[in-house]
Coordinates of C-alpha atoms and ligand atoms in Angstrom, one line a residue:
M154 CA -18.2 0.7 77.2
G155 CA -17.7 0.4 73.5
K156 CA -18.8 3.3 71.3
I157 CA -20.4 1.2 68.6
R158 CA -23.9 0.6 68.6
L159 CA -26.3 -1.0 66.2
L160 CA -28.9 1.4 64.8
T161 CA -32.4 0.6 65.4
D162 CA -34.3 -0.3 62.3
E163 CA -36.2 2.8 62.3
V164 CA -33.0 5.0 62.4
A165 CA -31.4 2.8 59.9
S166 CA -34.4 3.3 57.5
Q167 CA -34.3 7.0 58.0
V168 CA -30.6 7.1 57.1
A169 CA -31.3 5.0 54.0
A170 CA -34.2 7.3 53.2
G171 CA -31.7 10.2 53.0
E172 CA -30.3 8.4 50.1
V173 CA -33.4 7.2 48.3
V174 CA -35.8 10.0 49.2
E175 CA -34.1 13.3 48.3
R176 CA -37.4 15.0 47.6
P177 CA -41.1 14.1 46.4
A178 CA -39.7 13.6 42.8
S179 CA -37.5 10.8 44.0
I180 CA -40.4 9.1 45.7
V181 CA -42.5 9.3 42.5
K182 CA -39.5 7.6 40.6
E183 CA -39.3 4.7 43.0
L184 CA -43.0 4.1 43.1
V185 CA -43.5 4.3 39.4
E186 CA -40.5 2.0 38.8
N187 CA -42.0 -0.5 41.2
S188 CA -45.2 -0.4 39.3
I189 CA -43.2 -0.9 36.0
D190 CA -41.5 -3.9 37.6
A191 CA -44.9 -5.3 38.6
G192 CA -45.8 -5.4 34.9
A193 CA -48.3 -2.5 35.1
R194 CA -49.7 -1.3 31.7
R195 CA -51.4 1.8 33.3
I196 CA -49.9 4.0 36.0
T197 CA -51.5 7.2 37.5
V198 CA -49.5 9.6 39.5
E199 CA -51.4 12.1 41.6
F200 CA -49.7 14.7 43.7
A201 CA -50.4 17.8 45.8
R202 CA -48.5 20.7 47.1
G203 CA -45.4 19.7 45.3
G204 CA -45.8 16.2 46.5
C205 CA -45.0 17.2 50.1
Q206 CA -48.6 16.8 51.1
L207 CA -49.5 13.8 48.9
I208 CA -48.1 11.5 46.3
R209 CA -50.4 8.7 45.1
V210 CA -49.3 6.0 42.6
T211 CA -51.8 3.6 41.4
D212 CA -51.1 0.7 39.0
D213 CA -52.7 -2.3 37.3
G214 CA -49.6 -4.4 37.9
S215 CA -49.3 -7.9 39.6
G216 CA -50.2 -6.7 43.0
M217 CA -49.2 -8.5 46.2
D218 CA -50.6 -11.1 48.5
R219 CA -50.8 -10.2 52.2
E220 CA -47.5 -12.0 53.2
D221 CA -45.6 -10.1 50.4
A222 CA -47.3 -6.8 51.2
I223 CA -46.1 -7.0 54.8
L224 CA -42.7 -8.3 53.7
C225 CA -42.0 -5.6 51.2
L226 CA -42.0 -3.0 54.0
E227 CA -39.1 -4.6 55.6
R228 CA -35.7 -3.5 54.7
H229 CA -33.9 -5.4 52.0
A230 CA -37.0 -7.1 51.1
T231 CA -37.0 -7.5 47.4
S232 CA -38.5 -10.1 45.0
K233 CA -35.9 -9.1 42.4
I234 CA -32.7 -10.5 43.4
R235 CA -31.5 -13.3 45.6
S236 CA -27.7 -13.2 45.4
A237 CA -24.9 -10.8 44.8
E238 CA -24.4 -12.5 41.3
D239 CA -27.9 -11.6 40.2
L240 CA -27.0 -7.9 40.7
A241 CA -25.0 -7.7 37.6
L242 CA -27.8 -9.1 35.4
V243 CA -30.8 -7.3 36.9
S244 CA -33.1 -6.0 34.3
T245 CA -35.7 -4.7 36.7
M246 CA -35.8 -1.0 37.8
G247 CA -35.5 -1.7 41.5
F248 CA -33.4 -4.3 43.2
R249 CA -32.2 -2.8 46.5
G250 CA -35.3 -3.6 48.5
E251 CA -34.9 -0.2 50.2
A252 CA -37.3 2.1 48.6
L253 CA -40.6 1.2 50.3
P254 CA -39.4 1.0 53.9
S255 CA -37.2 4.1 53.4
I256 CA -40.3 6.1 52.1
A257 CA -42.6 4.7 54.8
S258 CA -40.0 5.8 57.5
V259 CA -40.3 9.5 56.6
S260 CA -44.1 9.7 55.9
R261 CA -47.5 8.6 56.5
F262 CA -47.8 5.7 54.2
N263 CA -50.7 3.6 52.9
L264 CA -50.3 0.5 50.7
S265 CA -53.4 -1.2 49.2
T266 CA -52.8 -4.1 47.0
R267 CA -54.6 -7.2 45.5
T268 CA -53.3 -9.8 43.0
R269 CA -54.6 -10.3 39.7
E270 CA -55.6 -13.8 40.7
G271 CA -58.2 -12.2 43.0
G272 CA -58.6 -13.1 46.6
T273 CA -59.0 -10.3 49.2
G274 CA -57.0 -7.4 48.9
T275 CA -54.7 -5.9 51.8
E276 CA -54.4 -2.5 53.1
I277 CA -51.4 -1.5 55.3
K278 CA -51.2 1.8 57.2
M279 CA -47.9 3.0 58.6
A280 CA -46.7 6.2 60.1
G281 CA -43.1 7.2 60.4
G282 CA -42.1 3.6 59.7
K283 CA -44.3 1.9 62.3
M284 CA -47.0 -0.4 60.9
E285 CA -50.4 0.8 62.3
S286 CA -52.8 -1.5 60.8
V287 CA -53.3 -4.3 58.3
S288 CA -56.8 -5.0 57.0
D289 CA -58.9 -6.2 54.1
S290 CA -59.2 -3.9 51.3
G291 CA -61.6 -4.0 48.2
V292 CA -59.1 -2.4 45.8
A293 CA -59.0 -3.5 42.1
P294 CA -56.2 -5.7 41.1
G295 CA -52.8 -3.9 41.2
T296 CA -51.4 -1.6 43.8
E297 CA -51.9 1.8 45.2
V298 CA -49.3 3.5 47.3
E299 CA -50.2 6.7 49.1
V300 CA -47.4 8.8 50.6
S301 CA -48.6 11.9 52.6
S302 CA -47.2 14.3 55.1
L303 CA -43.7 13.8 53.8
F304 CA -40.9 14.3 56.4
F305 CA -43.6 15.1 59.1
N306 CA -41.3 13.2 61.7
V307 CA -38.0 14.4 60.4
P308 CA -38.3 18.3 60.5
A309 CA -34.6 18.6 59.8
R310 CA -35.3 17.0 56.3
K311 CA -38.2 19.1 55.7
K312 CA -36.1 22.2 55.9
F313 CA -34.2 21.0 52.8
L314 CA -37.4 21.0 50.7
R315 CA -37.6 23.9 48.3
G316 CA -40.8 25.7 47.5
E317 CA -43.9 23.9 46.3
E318 CA -43.4 25.0 42.8
T319 CA -39.8 23.9 42.6
E320 CA -40.8 20.5 44.1
A321 CA -43.8 20.3 41.6
A322 CA -41.4 21.0 38.7
H323 CA -39.1 18.2 39.7
V324 CA -42.0 15.8 40.0
I325 CA -43.2 16.8 36.6
S326 CA -39.8 16.5 35.0
Q327 CA -39.3 13.2 36.7
M328 CA -42.5 11.9 35.2
Q329 CA -41.3 13.1 31.8
S330 CA -38.2 11.0 32.1
L331 CA -40.2 7.9 33.3
A332 CA -42.6 8.4 30.3
V333 CA -39.8 8.8 27.8
A334 CA -38.1 5.6 29.2
H335 CA -41.3 3.5 29.1
P336 CA -43.5 4.6 26.2
E337 CA -45.4 1.3 26.3
V338 CA -47.0 2.1 29.7
T339 CA -50.0 4.4 29.7
M340 CA -49.3 7.2 32.1
T341 CA -51.3 10.0 33.6
L342 CA -50.0 12.9 35.8
V343 CA -52.5 14.7 38.0
R344 CA -51.6 17.7 40.0
E345 CA -54.0 19.1 42.8
G346 CA -56.9 17.0 41.1
R347 CA -56.2 18.3 37.7
C348 CA -54.8 16.1 34.8
L349 CA -51.6 17.7 33.5
W350 CA -51.2 15.1 30.8
K351 CA -52.1 11.6 29.8
A352 CA -50.0 9.5 27.4
G353 CA -51.4 6.3 26.0
G354 CA -49.2 3.3 25.9
T355 CA -47.4 2.9 22.6
S356 CA -44.6 1.0 20.9
D357 CA -43.6 4.1 19.0
L358 CA -41.3 6.5 20.9
G359 CA -42.2 9.3 18.5
V360 CA -45.9 9.1 19.5
R361 CA -44.9 9.3 23.1
L362 CA -42.7 12.4 22.4
V363 CA -45.6 14.1 20.7
D364 CA -47.8 13.2 23.6
L365 CA -45.4 14.7 26.2
F366 CA -43.8 17.6 24.4
G367 CA -46.2 18.5 21.5
A368 CA -45.8 18.3 17.7
D369 CA -43.7 21.5 17.6
F370 CA -41.0 19.9 19.6
M371 CA -41.0 16.7 17.5
R372 CA -40.6 18.8 14.4
R373 CA -37.2 20.0 15.8
L374 CA -36.1 16.4 15.9
T375 CA -35.1 13.7 13.4
A376 CA -35.3 9.9 13.8
L377 CA -32.0 8.2 14.2
E378 CA -31.3 5.3 11.9
S379 CA -31.3 2.4 14.4
T380 CA -28.0 0.7 14.6
E381 CA -26.5 -2.2 16.3
E382 CA -22.9 -2.7 16.6
C383 CA -20.6 -4.3 19.0
G384 CA -23.6 -5.3 21.2
I385 CA -24.8 -1.7 21.3
K386 CA -28.2 -0.8 19.9
L387 CA -28.8 2.9 19.4
E388 CA -32.2 4.4 18.3
G389 CA -34.1 7.4 19.1
Y390 CA -34.8 11.1 17.9
L391 CA -32.3 13.9 18.1
S392 CA -32.5 17.6 17.3
K393 CA -31.7 18.9 13.9
P394 CA -28.7 21.3 13.5
G395 CA -29.2 24.6 15.2
E396 CA -31.7 23.2 17.5
G397 CA -30.5 23.0 21.1
R398 CA -30.8 24.3 24.6
P399 CA -28.3 25.7 27.0
D400 CA -29.1 22.9 29.5
R401 CA -29.9 19.2 29.0
D402 CA -33.5 19.5 30.3
Q403 CA -34.9 18.1 27.1
Q404 CA -32.0 15.6 26.3
F405 CA -32.7 12.1 27.5
V406 CA -30.3 9.3 27.5
V407 CA -32.2 6.0 28.1
L408 CA -29.9 3.2 28.8
N409 CA -31.7 -0.1 29.0
R410 CA -35.0 1.5 29.9
R411 CA -33.5 3.8 32.5
V412 CA -32.9 7.6 32.0
V413 CA -29.3 8.1 33.1
Q414 CA -26.8 10.6 33.6
C415 CA -23.7 9.5 31.8
P416 CA -21.1 12.3 31.2
A417 CA -19.3 10.1 28.6
V418 CA -22.4 9.7 26.5
F419 CA -23.4 13.4 26.9
R420 CA -19.9 14.4 25.7
A421 CA -19.9 12.1 22.8
L422 CA -23.4 13.4 21.7
R423 CA -22.3 17.0 22.0
E424 CA -19.1 16.3 20.1
A425 CA -21.1 14.7 17.2
Y426 CA -22.9 18.1 16.7
G427 CA -19.7 20.0 16.7
D428 CA -20.5 23.4 15.2
A429 CA -24.0 22.4 14.1
L430 CA -24.9 23.9 17.4
P431 CA -23.7 27.1 19.1
R432 CA -21.2 26.7 21.8
G433 CA -22.8 25.9 25.2
R434 CA -25.9 24.4 23.6
H435 CA -26.9 20.9 23.8
P436 CA -28.9 18.7 21.4
L437 CA -32.6 17.8 22.4
G438 CA -34.2 14.4 22.1
V439 CA -34.0 10.9 23.2
L440 CA -31.0 8.6 22.7
R441 CA -32.1 5.0 23.5
I442 CA -29.3 2.6 24.2
S443 CA -29.6 -1.1 24.7
M444 CA -26.7 -3.0 25.7
D445 CA -25.5 -6.0 27.7
P446 CA -26.2 -5.4 31.4
L447 CA -22.8 -6.8 32.1
A448 CA -21.2 -3.9 30.3
F449 CA -22.0 -1.5 32.9
D450 CA -22.8 -1.1 36.6
C451 CA -26.0 0.7 37.6
N452 CA -25.6 0.0 41.3
V453 CA -23.2 3.0 41.9
H454 CA -25.9 5.6 42.8
P455 CA -28.7 5.1 45.4
A456 CA -31.3 6.4 43.0
K457 CA -29.5 4.5 40.1
R458 CA -29.4 7.8 38.1
E459 CA -25.7 7.3 37.3
V460 CA -24.0 4.3 35.7
R461 CA -20.4 3.2 35.5
L462 CA -19.5 1.8 32.1
H463 CA -16.9 -0.7 31.9
R464 CA -15.7 0.3 28.5
P465 CA -16.9 3.9 28.1
D466 CA -14.7 4.5 25.0
V467 CA -16.8 1.9 22.9
L468 CA -20.1 3.3 23.8
K469 CA -18.8 6.9 23.3
Q470 CA -17.5 6.0 19.8
A471 CA -20.8 4.3 18.9
V472 CA -22.8 7.4 20.0
Y473 CA -20.5 9.8 18.4
L474 CA -20.8 7.9 15.0
C475 CA -24.6 7.5 15.3
G476 CA -24.9 11.3 15.8
R477 CA -22.5 12.1 13.0
R478 CA -24.4 9.7 10.7
M479 CA -27.7 11.4 11.4
L480 CA -26.4 14.8 10.7
D481 CA -24.7 13.7 7.5
N482 CA -27.7 12.1 6.2
L483 CA -29.7 15.1 7.0
N484 CA -27.3 17.2 5.1
S485 CA -26.9 15.1 2.1
S486 CA -30.7 14.8 1.8
T487 CA -31.0 18.6 2.0
R488 CA -28.0 19.7 0.0
S489 CA -28.8 21.3 -3.3
P490 CA -26.6 20.6 -6.2
A491 CA -28.0 23.0 -8.9
T492 CA -27.8 20.3 -11.5
E493 CA -29.4 17.5 -9.5
R494 CA -32.6 17.6 -7.5
P495 CA -33.5 20.9 -6.2
V496 CA -34.1 21.2 -2.5
R497 CA -37.6 22.2 -1.5
A498 CA -37.9 24.5 1.4
A499 CA -40.1 22.0 3.2
E500 CA -37.2 19.6 3.4
I501 CA -34.9 22.0 5.2
P502 CA -35.0 21.7 8.8
L503 CA -35.0 25.3 10.2
P504 CA -34.9 26.3 13.9
E505 CA -38.0 28.0 15.1
S506 CA -37.7 31.7 15.4
S507 CA -38.3 31.7 19.1
S508 CA -35.7 29.2 20.3
I509 CA -32.8 31.0 18.9
D510 CA -30.8 33.8 20.3
V511 CA -28.3 35.4 18.0
P512 CA -25.4 36.9 20.0
H513 CA -24.2 40.2 18.3
H514 CA -20.6 39.9 17.0
P515 CA -18.5 43.0 17.3
S516 CA -18.2 44.2 13.8
R517 CA -14.9 45.2 12.3
S518 CA -14.2 47.8 9.6
F519 CA -12.3 47.2 6.5
A520 CA -10.7 49.8 4.3
S521 CA -11.0 47.6 1.3
P522 CA -14.2 46.8 -0.7
P523 CA -16.4 44.0 0.5
Q524 CA -15.0 40.5 0.5
M525 CA -18.2 38.8 0.2
E526 CA -17.3 37.6 -3.3
F527 CA -14.4 35.6 -2.1
P528 CA -16.2 32.5 -1.1
V529 CA -18.7 32.9 -3.9
P530 CA -17.5 31.6 -7.4
D531 CA -18.9 33.2 -10.7
L532 CA -22.5 33.9 -11.0
N533 CA -23.1 32.4 -14.4
I534 CA -24.3 29.0 -13.2
S535 CA -27.5 27.6 -14.8
E536 CA -30.8 28.4 -13.3
P537 CA -32.2 25.5 -11.4
S538 CA -35.8 25.0 -12.3
E539 CA -37.1 25.3 -8.8
E540 CA -35.5 27.4 -6.3
P541 CA -36.1 26.5 -2.6
F542 CA -36.5 30.1 -1.7
R543 CA -37.9 33.2 -3.3
I544 CA -35.9 36.4 -2.4
I545 CA -38.1 39.2 -1.0
G546 CA -35.5 41.7 -0.2
P547 CA -32.9 43.0 2.4
L548 CA -33.8 43.6 5.9
G549 CA -31.6 46.1 7.9
A550 CA -28.0 45.9 7.5
H551 CA -27.6 42.1 8.3
W552 CA -30.5 40.0 6.8
I553 CA -32.1 38.9 3.7
I554 CA -35.9 38.1 3.8
L555 CA -36.8 34.9 1.9
E556 CA -40.1 33.1 1.2
G557 CA -39.8 29.4 1.5
K558 CA -42.5 26.7 1.0
D559 CA -43.2 26.6 4.6
G560 CA -43.1 30.3 5.5
L561 CA -40.9 33.3 6.1
V562 CA -37.2 32.8 6.3
L563 CA -34.6 35.2 7.4
L564 CA -31.0 34.7 6.3
D565 CA -28.1 36.2 8.3
V566 CA -25.8 37.4 5.8
R567 CA -22.7 37.2 7.9
A568 CA -23.3 33.8 9.4
A569 CA -24.1 32.4 5.9
S570 CA -20.9 34.0 4.5
E571 CA -18.9 32.6 7.3
R572 CA -20.2 29.1 6.8
I573 CA -19.5 29.2 3.1
L574 CA -16.0 30.6 3.4
F575 CA -15.2 28.2 6.2
E576 CA -16.2 25.1 4.1
N577 CA -14.4 26.4 1.1
L578 CA -11.3 27.2 3.2
R579 CA -11.3 23.8 4.8
K580 CA -11.5 22.1 1.4
D581 CA -8.5 24.2 0.2
A582 CA -6.6 23.4 3.4
A583 CA -7.3 19.6 3.1
S584 CA -5.9 19.5 -0.5
G585 CA -3.0 21.7 0.5
N586 CA -4.0 24.5 -1.8
A587 CA -5.0 27.4 0.5
A588 CA -5.6 30.3 -1.6
S589 CA -3.1 32.9 -0.3
Q590 CA -2.1 36.4 -1.7
N591 CA 1.5 37.2 -1.7
L592 CA 2.3 40.7 -0.3
L593 CA 4.4 42.8 -2.6
L594 CA 6.1 44.2 0.4
P595 CA 6.4 41.7 3.3
S596 CA 4.9 43.2 6.3
I597 CA 6.6 43.1 9.7
V598 CA 4.4 42.5 12.7
D599 CA 5.3 42.8 16.3
L600 CA 3.6 40.6 18.8
T601 CA 3.5 40.1 22.6
P602 CA 5.8 37.3 23.8
K603 CA 2.9 35.1 24.4
D604 CA 1.4 35.6 21.1
A605 CA 4.7 35.1 19.4
V606 CA 5.2 31.7 21.0
W607 CA 1.7 30.6 19.8
I608 CA 2.5 31.8 16.4
S609 CA 5.9 30.0 16.1
E610 CA 4.5 26.8 17.5
N611 CA 1.8 26.8 14.8
L612 CA 3.6 28.0 11.6
R613 CA 2.8 24.9 9.8
A614 CA -0.9 25.0 10.6
L615 CA -0.9 28.8 9.6
E616 CA 0.6 27.9 6.3
L617 CA -2.2 25.3 5.7
A618 CA -4.6 28.1 6.2
G619 CA -2.8 30.4 3.8
F620 CA -0.5 32.5 6.2
H621 CA 3.3 32.4 5.2
L622 CA 5.3 33.9 8.1
E623 CA 8.9 33.9 9.1
P624 CA 10.3 34.7 12.5
F625 CA 12.0 38.1 12.2
G626 CA 13.9 38.3 15.5
G627 CA 12.5 39.0 18.9
D628 CA 8.6 38.7 19.0
S629 CA 8.4 39.9 15.3
F630 CA 7.3 38.0 12.3
K631 CA 7.7 38.8 8.6
V632 CA 4.4 38.2 6.9
E633 CA 4.9 37.2 3.2
A634 CA 1.4 35.9 2.4
I635 CA -2.0 35.9 3.8
P636 CA -5.3 34.0 3.1
A637 CA -6.7 35.4 -0.2
C638 CA -10.0 36.2 1.5
L639 CA -8.5 38.7 4.1
A640 CA -8.0 42.4 3.3
L641 CA -4.4 43.6 3.2
S642 CA -5.1 46.4 5.6
D643 CA -5.7 44.3 8.5
I644 CA -2.9 41.7 8.6
R645 CA -2.1 42.6 12.1
D646 CA -5.6 42.3 13.5
A647 CA -6.2 39.1 11.6
L648 CA -3.0 37.6 13.1
L649 CA -4.1 38.7 16.6
D650 CA -7.4 37.1 16.0
V651 CA -5.8 33.9 15.0
C652 CA -3.6 34.0 18.1
L653 CA -6.5 34.5 20.3
T654 CA -8.3 31.5 18.7
L655 CA -5.5 29.3 19.1
R656 CA -4.8 30.3 22.6
S657 CA -8.4 29.7 23.5
T658 CA -8.5 26.2 22.1
G659 CA -5.2 25.4 23.8
L660 CA -4.2 23.5 20.8
V661 CA -0.8 23.2 19.1
G662 CA 0.6 21.7 16.1
S663 CA -0.8 21.3 12.6
S664 CA -3.7 18.7 13.2
Q665 CA -7.1 19.1 11.9
P666 CA -8.6 20.9 14.9
V667 CA -5.9 23.5 14.8
V668 CA -6.3 24.1 11.1
D669 CA -10.1 24.2 11.7
A670 CA -9.7 26.7 14.5
L671 CA -7.5 28.8 12.3
I672 CA -9.8 28.9 9.4
R673 CA -12.8 29.4 11.6
S674 CA -11.1 32.6 12.8
V675 CA -10.1 33.5 9.3
S676 CA -13.6 33.1 7.9
R677 CA -15.1 35.1 10.8
F678 CA -12.6 37.8 10.2
A679 CA -13.2 37.9 6.5
S680 CA -17.0 37.9 6.7
S681 CA -17.2 40.9 9.1
N682 CA -17.5 43.6 6.5
G683 CA -20.8 44.8 5.1
F684 CA -22.7 43.2 2.3
Q685 CA -23.7 45.1 -0.8
Y686 CA -27.2 43.9 -1.4
G687 CA -28.1 42.7 -4.9
E688 CA -30.8 40.3 -5.8
S689 CA -28.4 37.9 -7.8
R690 CA -25.8 38.2 -5.1
A691 CA -28.4 37.2 -2.5
M692 CA -29.7 34.2 -4.6
H693 CA -26.1 33.2 -5.1
L694 CA -25.4 33.4 -1.4
V695 CA -28.5 31.2 -0.7
R696 CA -27.3 28.6 -3.2
E697 CA -23.8 28.4 -2.0
L698 CA -25.0 28.1 1.5
L699 CA -27.3 25.2 0.6
K700 CA -24.4 23.4 -1.0
C701 CA -22.5 23.5 2.4
E702 CA -22.2 20.4 4.4
L703 CA -23.7 22.1 7.5
P704 CA -25.7 25.0 6.0
Y705 CA -27.7 25.8 9.1
A706 CA -25.2 27.2 11.4
C707 CA -22.1 29.3 11.0
P708 CA -18.8 27.8 12.2
Q709 CA -19.2 29.3 15.6
G710 CA -22.5 27.6 15.8
R711 CA -24.9 30.5 15.3
P712 CA -27.9 30.0 13.0
T713 CA -27.7 31.0 9.3
L714 CA -31.3 30.7 8.7
I715 CA -34.4 31.1 10.9
Q716 CA -38.0 30.3 9.9
W717 CA -41.5 31.5 10.9
S718 CA -43.7 28.9 9.5
F719 CA -47.0 29.9 8.0
S720 CA -48.9 28.0 10.8
E721 CA -46.8 30.1 13.4
L722 CA -47.7 33.2 11.5
E723 CA -51.4 32.3 11.3
R724 CA -51.4 31.7 15.0
K725 CA -49.7 35.0 15.7
F726 CA -52.3 36.8 13.6
G727 CA -55.1 35.0 15.4
R728 CA -56.3 33.4 12.2
Ligands
ADP924 P1 -37.1 -3.1 45.1 O1 -37.8 -2.4 44.0 O2 -35.6 -2.7 45.1 O3 -37.2 -4.6 45.1 P2 -38.8 -1.8 46.8 O4 -38.6 -1.4 48.2 O5 -39.0 -0.6 46.0 O6 -37.5 -2.6 46.5 O7 -40.0 -2.9 46.8 C1 -39.8 -4.1 47.5 C2 -40.6 -5.2 47.0 O8 -42.1 -4.8 47.0 C3 -40.4 -5.3 45.4 O9 -39.3 -6.2 45.2 C4 -41.8 -6.0 44.9 O10 -41.7 -7.3 45.1 C5 -42.8 -5.3 45.8 N1 -43.5 -4.2 45.2 C6 -43.2 -2.9 45.5 N2 -44.1 -2.1 44.8 C7 -45.0 -3.0 44.1 C8 -46.1 -2.8 43.1 N3 -46.4 -1.5 42.7 N4 -46.7 -3.9 42.8 C9 -46.2 -5.1 43.1 N5 -45.1 -5.4 44.0 C10 -44.6 -4.3 44.4
MG925 MG1 -38.3 -0.4 43.9

């Protein structure tokens, strides 16, 4: 006898359920997307005990007549596509006709529905995939699906559920994603009978974000200039420089109304921020992408979370440019040329004090006097009529306290110096005029074989950054000149630092990224000495910083300025 058997429908549904119904949050997603596909304007989601005990989704959508209500519980019953060709063009959220029977096969399942045209409503009760009753129902037009006792008949699956709190957190974040992707629909989320949030339908994504995440969150974002190129429309809100999170929990990429995981887009977005964010942090906000459904395939993941792009490079490029443009605009509108319009503190987007952690950087000692003046040209510039900050004074060894229009601001001297120096060095390198100092007596440095290889492979890039070196036999080099901002006493350490940087980037040659990595390391090195506080020096530092292209983070991405707004201070003091 052959070994192949056809699975019963019941088992087949349970197998399919394994794909669609990972956890309560995935049920919420399928049900809410069905409601959206049915044209609902209002959707209420209630859940209890992390969704394992109850999930109820109520909508005011089209509803179903009795025939459809029965049919929709059969596998591959869908009203959304008819042929394989339709698949590529599908614009609805669902199309596999799998969700409802899958969910019903692993729970106690109630469907009450009535069309908008009226007529009697229908209520269908199922348990473990078996239809138990079909009766008349007096529900309002629309549909209500109630899923209870999840996995009561598949104990093995139940074991995979995490604690109630974890499942609840997944449901809540799933609802956030859905609400971000569909701001036009009024959504309400109720947990154990208590309303967690209600977001009114709006055509304005910004309003939706405030409803979901609060005004403080929104203040950390800035609107993208909406663009449409090569059939790709981009819009949304992304975080200001310095504003990020170590995970992507508050970063939403919405592709044609679907929140998707798309590594190519994630990467392009992160690249656009460059050193405007600390390493390991991701921008916050919503990037909304609209493009031809033929340009990608959303039928690669059972829950349609992932998409496959046919031309990932085109979208990547568009996303990168859009992000860059936003950051550049932000910088040009906040930069402060002393002779032009002075910047007002209110225009400067500063990170909230609470969201930033400043990793301590090991300090180095220099025998020479502080190098702080190097990036900072002469002080005799004309006083602008209105300064964005008033200097209050030094704080500890590292900070300067400022008063801005919006509140209290702390400036990190070292991060600010690094930023200023980095940008000046970069300009010099680009024009081929790196300021270097010739050594009266060339210095011979011995390196490890590995470091020596790196150095000899990057001599040209080193020259662009102001180091003039010559191989001196074996693993030694003769150093004839070093960047002007470095102290003579530490040539060797500076070189080692540079080697380390180059090796960690894995880059070779003299391309811009190599030179950038080099001068980043040089500016870090040169700025590590102490700062002699003086009011005019402090003022100068602030002005130079605000002239930078990316004033809000050092080249390693640490913040240069952090702010406590007056409203935050008032809250803290209980005013
Ligand atoms: P799919 O969404 O992939 O079509 P589902 O199993 O999720 O498959 O749903 C099957 C069908 O049931 C849908 O195509 C739709 O016609 C109908 N349906 C499901 N939920 C609703 C709802 N909330 N309102 C109206 N019709 C619905
Ligand atoms: Mg569906």
